[in-house]
Each structure stands twice: as structure tokens, then as C-alpha cells.
PDB file of C-alpha atoms in Angstrom:
ATOM      1  CA  ASN F1037     156.662  82.328 141.658  1.00 63.00           C
ATOM      2  CA  ALA F1038     155.931  85.325 139.452  1.00 77.00           C
ATOM      3  CA  GLY F1039     154.556  87.415 142.357  1.00 94.00           C
ATOM      4  CA  VAL F1040     152.170  90.129 141.168  1.00 96.00           C
ATOM      5  CA  THR F1041     151.869  90.557 137.421  1.00 96.00           C
ATOM      6  CA  GLN F1042     150.381  93.730 135.965  1.00 97.00           C
ATOM      7  CA  THR F1043     149.564  94.315 132.339  1.00 96.00           C
ATOM      8  CA  PRO F1044     149.955  96.408 130.306  1.00 97.00           C
ATOM      9  CA  LYS F1045     153.009  98.417 131.373  1.00 95.00           C
ATOM     10  CA  PHE F1046     152.048 101.423 129.266  1.00 96.00           C
ATOM     11  CA  GLN F1047     148.756 102.532 127.739  1.00 97.00           C
ATOM     12  CA  VAL F1048     147.466 105.600 125.965  1.00 97.00           C
ATOM     13  CA  LEU F1049     143.704 106.073 125.828  1.00 97.00           C
ATOM     14  CA  LYS F1050     141.447 108.647 124.282  1.00 97.00           C
ATOM     15  CA  THR F1051     138.931 110.403 126.484  1.00 98.00           C
ATOM     16  CA  GLY F1052     135.803 108.292 126.765  1.00 97.00           C
ATOM     17  CA  GLN F1053     137.448 104.975 125.943  1.00 97.00           C
ATOM     18  CA  SER F1054     137.235 102.079 128.375  1.00 96.00           C
ATOM     19  CA  MET F1055     139.900  99.578 129.277  1.00 96.00           C
ATOM     20  CA  THR F1056     140.874  96.980 131.847  1.00 98.00           C
ATOM     21  CA  LEU F1057     144.134  96.893 133.756  1.00 98.00           C
ATOM     22  CA  GLN F1058     145.018  93.334 134.633  1.00 98.00           C
ATOM     23  CA  CYS F1059     146.462  92.147 137.939  1.00 98.00           C
ATOM     24  CA  ALA F1060     147.262  88.557 138.809  1.00 98.00           C
ATOM     25  CA  GLN F1061     149.087  86.990 141.747  1.00 97.00           C
ATOM     26  CA  ASP F1062     150.208  83.414 142.264  1.00 96.00           C
ATOM     27  CA  MET F1063     150.865  83.525 146.020  1.00 96.00           C
ATOM     28  CA  ASN F1064     147.323  82.603 147.134  1.00 95.00           C
ATOM     29  CA  HIS F1065     146.969  86.004 148.807  1.00 96.00           C
ATOM     30  CA  GLU F1066     143.524  86.891 150.086  1.00 96.00           C
ATOM     31  CA  TYR F1067     143.944  90.675 149.992  1.00 95.00           C
ATOM     32  CA  MET F1068     144.449  92.550 146.735  1.00 97.00           C
ATOM     33  CA  SER F1069     144.322  96.268 146.113  1.00 97.00           C
ATOM     34  CA  TRP F1070     144.714  98.949 143.444  1.00 98.00           C
ATOM     35  CA  TYR F1071     146.470 102.290 143.954  1.00 97.00           C
ATOM     36  CA  ARG F1072     147.156 105.292 141.811  1.00 97.00           C
ATOM     37  CA  GLN F1073     150.303 107.355 142.177  1.00 95.00           C
ATOM     38  CA  ASP F1074     150.268 111.006 141.207  1.00 93.00           C
ATOM     39  CA  PRO F1075     153.018 113.620 141.666  1.00 85.00           C
ATOM     40  CA  GLY F1076     152.631 115.379 145.014  1.00 80.00           C
ATOM     41  CA  MET F1077     149.737 113.110 146.057  1.00 82.00           C
ATOM     42  CA  GLY F1078     151.530 109.928 146.950  1.00 86.00           C
ATOM     43  CA  LEU F1079     149.806 106.576 146.598  1.00 93.00           C
ATOM     44  CA  ARG F1080     146.049 106.476 147.014  1.00 94.00           C
ATOM     45  CA  LEU F1081     143.794 103.447 147.367  1.00 95.00           C
ATOM     46  CA  ILE F1082     141.215 102.977 144.597  1.00 97.00           C
ATOM     47  CA  HIS F1083     139.563  99.636 145.403  1.00 97.00           C
ATOM     48  CA  TYR F1084     140.444  96.590 147.427  1.00 96.00           C
ATOM     49  CA  SER F1085     139.335  93.007 147.956  1.00 96.00           C
ATOM     50  CA  VAL F1086     139.665  90.815 151.034  1.00 94.00           C
ATOM     51  CA  GLY F1087     138.844  87.632 149.133  1.00 95.00           C
ATOM     52  CA  ALA F1088     137.160  86.186 146.100  1.00 95.00           C
ATOM     53  CA  GLY F1089     133.719  87.677 145.604  1.00 95.00           C
ATOM     54  CA  ILE F1090     134.341  90.586 148.003  1.00 96.00           C
ATOM     55  CA  THR F1091     135.354  94.087 146.920  1.00 97.00           C
ATOM     56  CA  ASP F1092     135.129  97.522 148.497  1.00 96.00           C
ATOM     57  CA  GLN F1093     135.933 101.118 147.688  1.00 96.00           C
ATOM     58  CA  GLY F1094     139.031 102.990 148.746  1.00 94.00           C
ATOM     59  CA  GLU F1095     139.740 106.715 148.810  1.00 92.00           C
ATOM     60  CA  VAL F1096     139.344 107.469 145.100  1.00 96.00           C
ATOM     61  CA  PRO F1097     136.946 104.919 143.550  1.00 97.00           C
ATOM     62  CA  ASN F1098     135.003 107.156 141.146  1.00 96.00           C
ATOM     63  CA  GLY F1099     135.408 106.177 137.507  1.00 96.00           C
ATOM     64  CA  TYR F1100     136.762 102.735 138.324  1.00 98.00           C
ATOM     65  CA  ASN F1101     135.191  99.321 138.696  1.00 97.00           C
ATOM     66  CA  VAL F1102     136.610  96.052 140.049  1.00 98.00           C
ATOM     67  CA  SER F1103     135.616  92.438 140.451  1.00 96.00           C
ATOM     68  CA  ARG F1104     137.233  89.439 142.138  1.00 97.00           C
ATOM     69  CA  SER F1105     135.907  86.230 140.654  1.00 97.00           C
ATOM     70  CA  THR F1106     139.025  84.236 141.566  1.00 97.00           C
ATOM     71  CA  THR F1107     141.676  84.494 144.279  1.00 97.00           C
ATOM     72  CA  GLU F1108     144.339  85.107 141.648  1.00 97.00           C
ATOM     73  CA  ASP F1109     142.872  87.927 139.551  1.00 98.00           C
ATOM     74  CA  PHE F1110     141.772  91.468 140.395  1.00 98.00           C
ATOM     75  CA  PRO F1111     141.170  93.527 137.242  1.00 98.00           C
ATOM     76  CA  LEU F1112     140.587  97.279 137.356  1.00 98.00           C
ATOM     77  CA  ARG F1113     138.194  98.700 134.782  1.00 98.00           C
ATOM     78  CA  LEU F1114     138.118 102.280 133.610  1.00 97.00           C
ATOM     79  CA  LEU F1115     134.571 102.829 132.463  1.00 92.00           C
ATOM     80  CA  SER F1116     134.981 106.060 130.465  1.00 96.00           C
ATOM     81  CA  ALA F1117     138.541 107.375 130.631  1.00 97.00           C
ATOM     82  CA  ALA F1118     139.146 111.007 131.564  1.00 97.00           C
ATOM     83  CA  PRO F1119     142.394 113.043 131.509  1.00 97.00           C
ATOM     84  CA  SER F1120     142.215 113.163 135.333  1.00 96.00           C
ATOM     85  CA  GLN F1121     142.841 109.421 135.303  1.00 97.00           C
ATOM     86  CA  THR F1122     146.278 109.898 133.800  1.00 97.00           C
ATOM     87  CA  SER F1123     148.457 108.295 136.452  1.00 97.00           C
ATOM     88  CA  VAL F1124     150.639 105.348 137.357  1.00 96.00           C
ATOM     89  CA  TYR F1125     148.605 102.437 138.686  1.00 98.00           C
ATOM     90  CA  PHE F1126     149.912  99.787 141.039  1.00 97.00           C
ATOM     91  CA  CYS F1127     148.329  96.552 142.122  1.00 98.00           C
ATOM     92  CA  ALA F1128     149.436  94.972 145.396  1.00 97.00           C
ATOM     93  CA  SER F1129     148.617  91.876 147.380  1.00 96.00           C
ATOM     94  CA  THR F1130     149.200  90.497 150.856  1.00 94.00           C
ATOM     95  CA  ARG F1131     148.318  87.229 152.548  1.00 92.00           C
ATOM     96  CA  THR F1132     145.654  88.905 154.635  1.00 86.00           C
ATOM     97  CA  LEU F1133     145.272  92.148 156.562  1.00 80.00           C
ATOM     98  CA  GLY F1134     147.618  92.201 159.517  1.00 78.00           C
ATOM     99  CA  ASN F1135     151.321  91.665 159.995  1.00 81.00           C
ATOM    100  CA  TYR F1136     152.177  90.533 156.492  1.00 87.00           C
ATOM    101  CA  GLY F1137     154.271  92.190 153.840  1.00 90.00           C
ATOM    102  CA  TYR F1138     152.846  93.506 150.607  1.00 93.00           C
ATOM    103  CA  THR F1139     153.977  92.558 147.109  1.00 95.00           C
ATOM    104  CA  PHE F1140     153.527  95.196 144.426  1.00 96.00           C
ATOM    105  CA  GLY F1141     153.172  94.821 140.695  1.00 96.00           C
ATOM    106  CA  SER F1142     155.506  96.718 138.380  1.00 95.00           C
ATOM    107  CA  GLY F1143     152.916  99.362 137.576  1.00 96.00           C
ATOM    108  CA  THR F1144     150.931 100.592 134.572  1.00 96.00           C
ATOM    109  CA  ARG F1145     151.604 104.070 133.222  1.00 96.00           C
ATOM    110  CA  LEU F1146     148.318 105.325 131.774  1.00 97.00           C
ATOM    111  CA  THR F1147     147.915 108.477 129.729  1.00 97.00           C
ATOM    112  CA  VAL F1148     144.455 109.722 128.772  1.00 97.00           C
ATOM    113  CA  VAL F1149     144.433 112.286 125.978  1.00 97.00           C
TER     114      VAL F1149
ATOM    115  CA  LYS Q1083     147.235 116.888 158.645  1.00 64.00           C
ATOM    116  CA  ASN Q1084     148.146 113.670 156.859  1.00 77.00           C
ATOM    117  CA  GLU Q1085     147.814 110.456 158.845  1.00 90.00           C
ATOM    118  CA  VAL Q1086     151.377 109.508 157.862  1.00 94.00           C
ATOM    119  CA  GLU Q1087     154.044 112.198 157.693  1.00 95.00           C
ATOM    120  CA  GLN Q1088     157.554 111.703 156.365  1.00 96.00           C
ATOM    121  CA  SER Q1089     160.596 113.926 156.684  1.00 96.00           C
ATOM    122  CA  PRO Q1090     162.522 115.151 154.949  1.00 97.00           C
ATOM    123  CA  GLN Q1091     160.718 115.305 151.599  1.00 95.00           C
ATOM    124  CA  ASN Q1092     164.015 115.581 149.750  1.00 97.00           C
ATOM    125  CA  LEU Q1093     167.493 114.585 150.874  1.00 98.00           C
ATOM    126  CA  THR Q1094     170.791 114.910 149.025  1.00 98.00           C
ATOM    127  CA  ALA Q1095     173.958 113.449 150.498  1.00 98.00           C
ATOM    128  CA  GLN Q1096     177.432 112.357 149.547  1.00 98.00           C
ATOM    129  CA  GLU Q1097     178.409 108.751 149.083  1.00 98.00           C
ATOM    130  CA  GLY Q1098     179.301 107.148 152.394  1.00 98.00           C
ATOM    131  CA  GLU Q1099     177.102 109.331 154.580  1.00 98.00           C
ATOM    132  CA  PHE Q1100     174.704 107.943 157.174  1.00 98.00           C
ATOM    133  CA  ILE Q1101     171.118 108.585 156.131  1.00 98.00           C
ATOM    134  CA  THR Q1102     168.011 108.858 158.319  1.00 98.00           C
ATOM    135  CA  ILE Q1103     164.444 109.163 157.061  1.00 98.00           C
ATOM    136  CA  ASN Q1104     161.675 109.691 159.577  1.00 98.00           C
ATOM    137  CA  CYS Q1105     158.023 108.656 159.588  1.00 97.00           C
ATOM    138  CA  SER Q1106     155.333 109.670 162.074  1.00 97.00           C
ATOM    139  CA  TYR Q1107     151.807 108.343 162.026  1.00 95.00           C
ATOM    140  CA  SER Q1108     148.608 109.207 163.840  1.00 91.00           C
ATOM    141  CA  VAL Q1109     146.528 106.106 163.101  1.00 81.00           C
ATOM    142  CA  GLY Q1110     146.419 102.842 164.980  1.00 84.00           C
ATOM    143  CA  ILE Q1111     148.441 100.287 163.090  1.00 87.00           C
ATOM    144  CA  SER Q1112     149.160  96.591 162.949  1.00 87.00           C
ATOM    145  CA  ALA Q1113     152.455  97.170 161.132  1.00 92.00           C
ATOM    146  CA  LEU Q1114     154.599  99.868 159.519  1.00 95.00           C
ATOM    147  CA  HIS Q1115     156.092  99.277 156.076  1.00 96.00           C
ATOM    148  CA  TRP Q1116     159.084 100.828 154.371  1.00 97.00           C
ATOM    149  CA  LEU Q1117     159.036 100.741 150.577  1.00 97.00           C
ATOM    150  CA  GLN Q1118     161.585 101.714 147.927  1.00 97.00           C
ATOM    151  CA  GLN Q1119     160.854 103.047 144.460  1.00 96.00           C
ATOM    152  CA  HIS Q1120     163.601 103.732 141.929  1.00 92.00           C
ATOM    153  CA  PRO Q1121     162.925 106.390 139.256  1.00 86.00           C
ATOM    154  CA  GLY Q1122     160.407 105.061 136.762  1.00 82.00           C
ATOM    155  CA  GLY Q1123     160.386 101.791 138.609  1.00 83.00           C
ATOM    156  CA  GLY Q1124     158.188  99.547 140.618  1.00 90.00           C
ATOM    157  CA  ILE Q1125     157.723  99.479 144.374  1.00 95.00           C
ATOM    158  CA  VAL Q1126     159.729  97.081 146.483  1.00 94.00           C
ATOM    159  CA  SER Q1127     158.979  96.236 150.091  1.00 94.00           C
ATOM    160  CA  LEU Q1128     162.049  96.755 152.294  1.00 96.00           C
ATOM    161  CA  PHE Q1129     160.720  96.157 155.806  1.00 95.00           C
ATOM    162  CA  MET Q1130     157.606  95.400 157.752  1.00 94.00           C
ATOM    163  CA  LEU Q1131     157.771  96.309 161.429  1.00 93.00           C
ATOM    164  CA  SER Q1132     155.376  95.898 164.305  1.00 92.00           C
ATOM    165  CA  SER Q1133     157.962  96.504 167.040  1.00 92.00           C
ATOM    166  CA  GLY Q1134     161.667  97.027 167.646  1.00 94.00           C
ATOM    167  CA  LYS Q1135     164.253  97.002 164.928  1.00 97.00           C
ATOM    168  CA  LYS Q1136     165.103  95.143 161.725  1.00 96.00           C
ATOM    169  CA  LYS Q1137     168.301  95.106 159.694  1.00 97.00           C
ATOM    170  CA  HIS Q1138     168.971  94.016 156.134  1.00 95.00           C
ATOM    171  CA  GLY Q1139     172.430  94.694 154.822  1.00 96.00           C
ATOM    172  CA  ARG Q1140     173.113  98.436 155.141  1.00 97.00           C
ATOM    173  CA  LEU Q1141     169.470  99.235 155.879  1.00 98.00           C
ATOM    174  CA  ILE Q1142     168.052  99.455 159.385  1.00 98.00           C
ATOM    175  CA  ALA Q1143     164.458 100.201 160.318  1.00 98.00           C
ATOM    176  CA  THR Q1144     163.226 101.006 163.812  1.00 98.00           C
ATOM    177  CA  ILE Q1145     159.815 101.695 165.269  1.00 97.00           C
ATOM    178  CA  ASN Q1146     158.640 103.214 168.546  1.00 95.00           C
ATOM    179  CA  ILE Q1147     155.005 102.214 168.983  1.00 92.00           C
ATOM    180  CA  GLN Q1148     154.407 104.499 171.984  1.00 92.00           C
ATOM    181  CA  GLU Q1149     155.681 107.567 170.112  1.00 94.00           C
ATOM    182  CA  LYS Q1150     154.136 106.447 166.779  1.00 95.00           C
ATOM    183  CA  HIS Q1151     157.400 107.012 165.006  1.00 96.00           C
ATOM    184  CA  SER Q1152     159.624 104.984 162.718  1.00 97.00           C
ATOM    185  CA  SER Q1153     163.013 105.640 161.141  1.00 98.00           C
ATOM    186  CA  LEU Q1154     164.831 104.166 158.186  1.00 98.00           C
ATOM    187  CA  HIS Q1155     168.627 104.368 158.318  1.00 98.00           C
ATOM    188  CA  ILE Q1156     171.099 103.694 155.541  1.00 98.00           C
ATOM    189  CA  THR Q1157     174.718 103.190 156.530  1.00 97.00           C
ATOM    190  CA  ALA Q1158     177.594 103.812 154.106  1.00 97.00           C
ATOM    191  CA  SER Q1159     175.211 105.222 151.494  1.00 97.00           C
ATOM    192  CA  HIS Q1160     175.880 104.537 147.826  1.00 97.00           C
ATOM    193  CA  PRO Q1161     174.576 106.159 144.607  1.00 97.00           C
ATOM    194  CA  ARG Q1162     172.487 103.040 143.948  1.00 96.00           C
ATOM    195  CA  ASP Q1163     170.510 103.890 147.112  1.00 97.00           C
ATOM    196  CA  SER Q1164     169.109 106.905 145.245  1.00 97.00           C
ATOM    197  CA  ALA Q1165     165.346 106.320 145.181  1.00 97.00           C
ATOM    198  CA  VAL Q1166     162.101 107.406 146.752  1.00 96.00           C
ATOM    199  CA  TYR Q1167     161.498 105.837 150.144  1.00 98.00           C
ATOM    200  CA  ILE Q1168     157.902 105.523 151.285  1.00 97.00           C
ATOM    201  CA  CYS Q1169     156.557 104.591 154.678  1.00 97.00           C
ATOM    202  CA  ALA Q1170     153.084 103.115 154.924  1.00 95.00           C
ATOM    203  CA  ALA Q1171     150.962 102.416 157.986  1.00 93.00           C
ATOM    204  CA  SER Q1172     148.980  99.213 157.834  1.00 90.00           C
ATOM    205  CA  ALA Q1173     145.623  98.939 159.543  1.00 81.00           C
ATOM    206  CA  GLN Q1174     142.472  98.078 157.604  1.00 80.00           C
ATOM    207  CA  LYS Q1175     144.323  99.456 154.592  1.00 86.00           C
ATOM    208  CA  LEU Q1176     147.706 100.933 153.743  1.00 89.00           C
ATOM    209  CA  VAL Q1177     148.054 104.647 154.439  1.00 91.00           C
ATOM    210  CA  PHE Q1178     151.079 106.081 152.683  1.00 93.00           C
ATOM    211  CA  GLY Q1179     153.417 108.905 153.468  1.00 94.00           C
ATOM    212  CA  GLN Q1180     154.344 111.322 150.707  1.00 93.00           C
ATOM    213  CA  GLY Q1181     157.734 109.750 150.209  1.00 95.00           C
ATOM    214  CA  THR Q1182     161.312 110.956 150.640  1.00 97.00           C
ATOM    215  CA  ARG Q1183     163.361 111.486 147.502  1.00 96.00           C
ATOM    216  CA  LEU Q1184     166.949 110.474 148.314  1.00 98.00           C
ATOM    217  CA  THR Q1185     169.857 111.378 146.050  1.00 97.00           C
ATOM    218  CA  ILE Q1186     173.344 110.079 146.837  1.00 98.00           C
ATOM    219  CA  ASN Q1187     176.110 111.806 144.919  1.00 97.00           C
ATOM    220  CA  PRO Q1188     179.392 110.000 144.201  1.00 96.00           C
TER     221      PRO Q1188
END
């Protein structure tokens, strides 16, 4: 099993550009989520999904869009990148909400100039 | 006040010392997670606790549900234990503490 695969690992964008961060898991997990990690702020939830076709907003959803057309994939789209979106992004999955461990992707370091 | 508070924020110790990192939470939870993140690295899940105590090698995690408090202990600490340790409370979502940066000097 590959676990949670995130691509790309690094990305530099210009302000106003759009891009998609990819996240895929092969563990048949129902719950998938995106977080951003900023110095002094810890990890914050952007969007999450409890199953295919179902998504919802987290703490910091503005400027980001998600979809969940399959159980395996949960891409995060930056609609018009801003310097404030410079961060490290992590995708994570778990079997379902409750007493199950989370598996994290290796992260994407995004710089918006 | 954050829903999940960790202490200390930074901890430096000598190799071989016994390490304790504390986590207090104010939300109702189904489980408490301890995560490890090495510098520039990904996040690895160490423990998931809903009661009692778990041990894996030199790492021990405990939780007191009534007091809403959890601790992560490292016995015989080693420089390779240097990392950021994060506790996260799991309810309808994960709520993270700010992390504890641990440095073990040889």
C-alpha cells in the first residue's frame, strides 16, 4: 500500500495563477482532509470529505476549492493564488470519523510570489 | 484560549533524559492523537488513545479522560527523537495543538 500520496512536493506560483494539489489514498478510507501548516499557527483544516460526493468547509476555506468524485482522490484547487497562501499543505485520511488513526501525506511546500 | 494546549512549546534535553510533553484539551473527543514531524518532513502518527496508556518502544502515551489531559513520554531519549510533537483531539474533526519542538543533544 502506498498510503496517502501527495503531489507535487514543491511548487512556486505567481500571484493570480491557479493550480491543483493532488491527494490520493489506496486504503479505502472514507474521510479525507486538507490542512495548511504555518509557523506559529499550527495545522488548520481547510476542507474535508466524509465520503465520495460529500465535502465541507473547515476553518480556513477561503480561496480553496475541493471535490471528491471518487473514494481515492481528494484534490485541492487554488483558484487565484495569493502570497497569503504560501504554506505547507498536508492531506490526511482515516477510515471514518471516530477511533481510527490518521495517515498523512508527505506534504506540499507552496510558495506564491 | 485554544481548544488544545501543549506544553512546553520548546524543550531541549541531553541524550538519555526522560522526556514528558503535556497536552490539555477542552473539547469532547473520541480519541487523542500524538503525531511526530521531523524538520522539513512529513507527519507520522505515533499513537491514538481513547483511554489508558499505550507503549511503543521507548515512547509511552497516557490519557486521563476525566481531567482532559494526555502526556507523551520518551524514555532514554536519543538525538534522533529531535522533532516536533503534536497532539490532536479528534471529534468531528482534528483539532491540533501548537506542537512541542524537542531537541535532544548528544
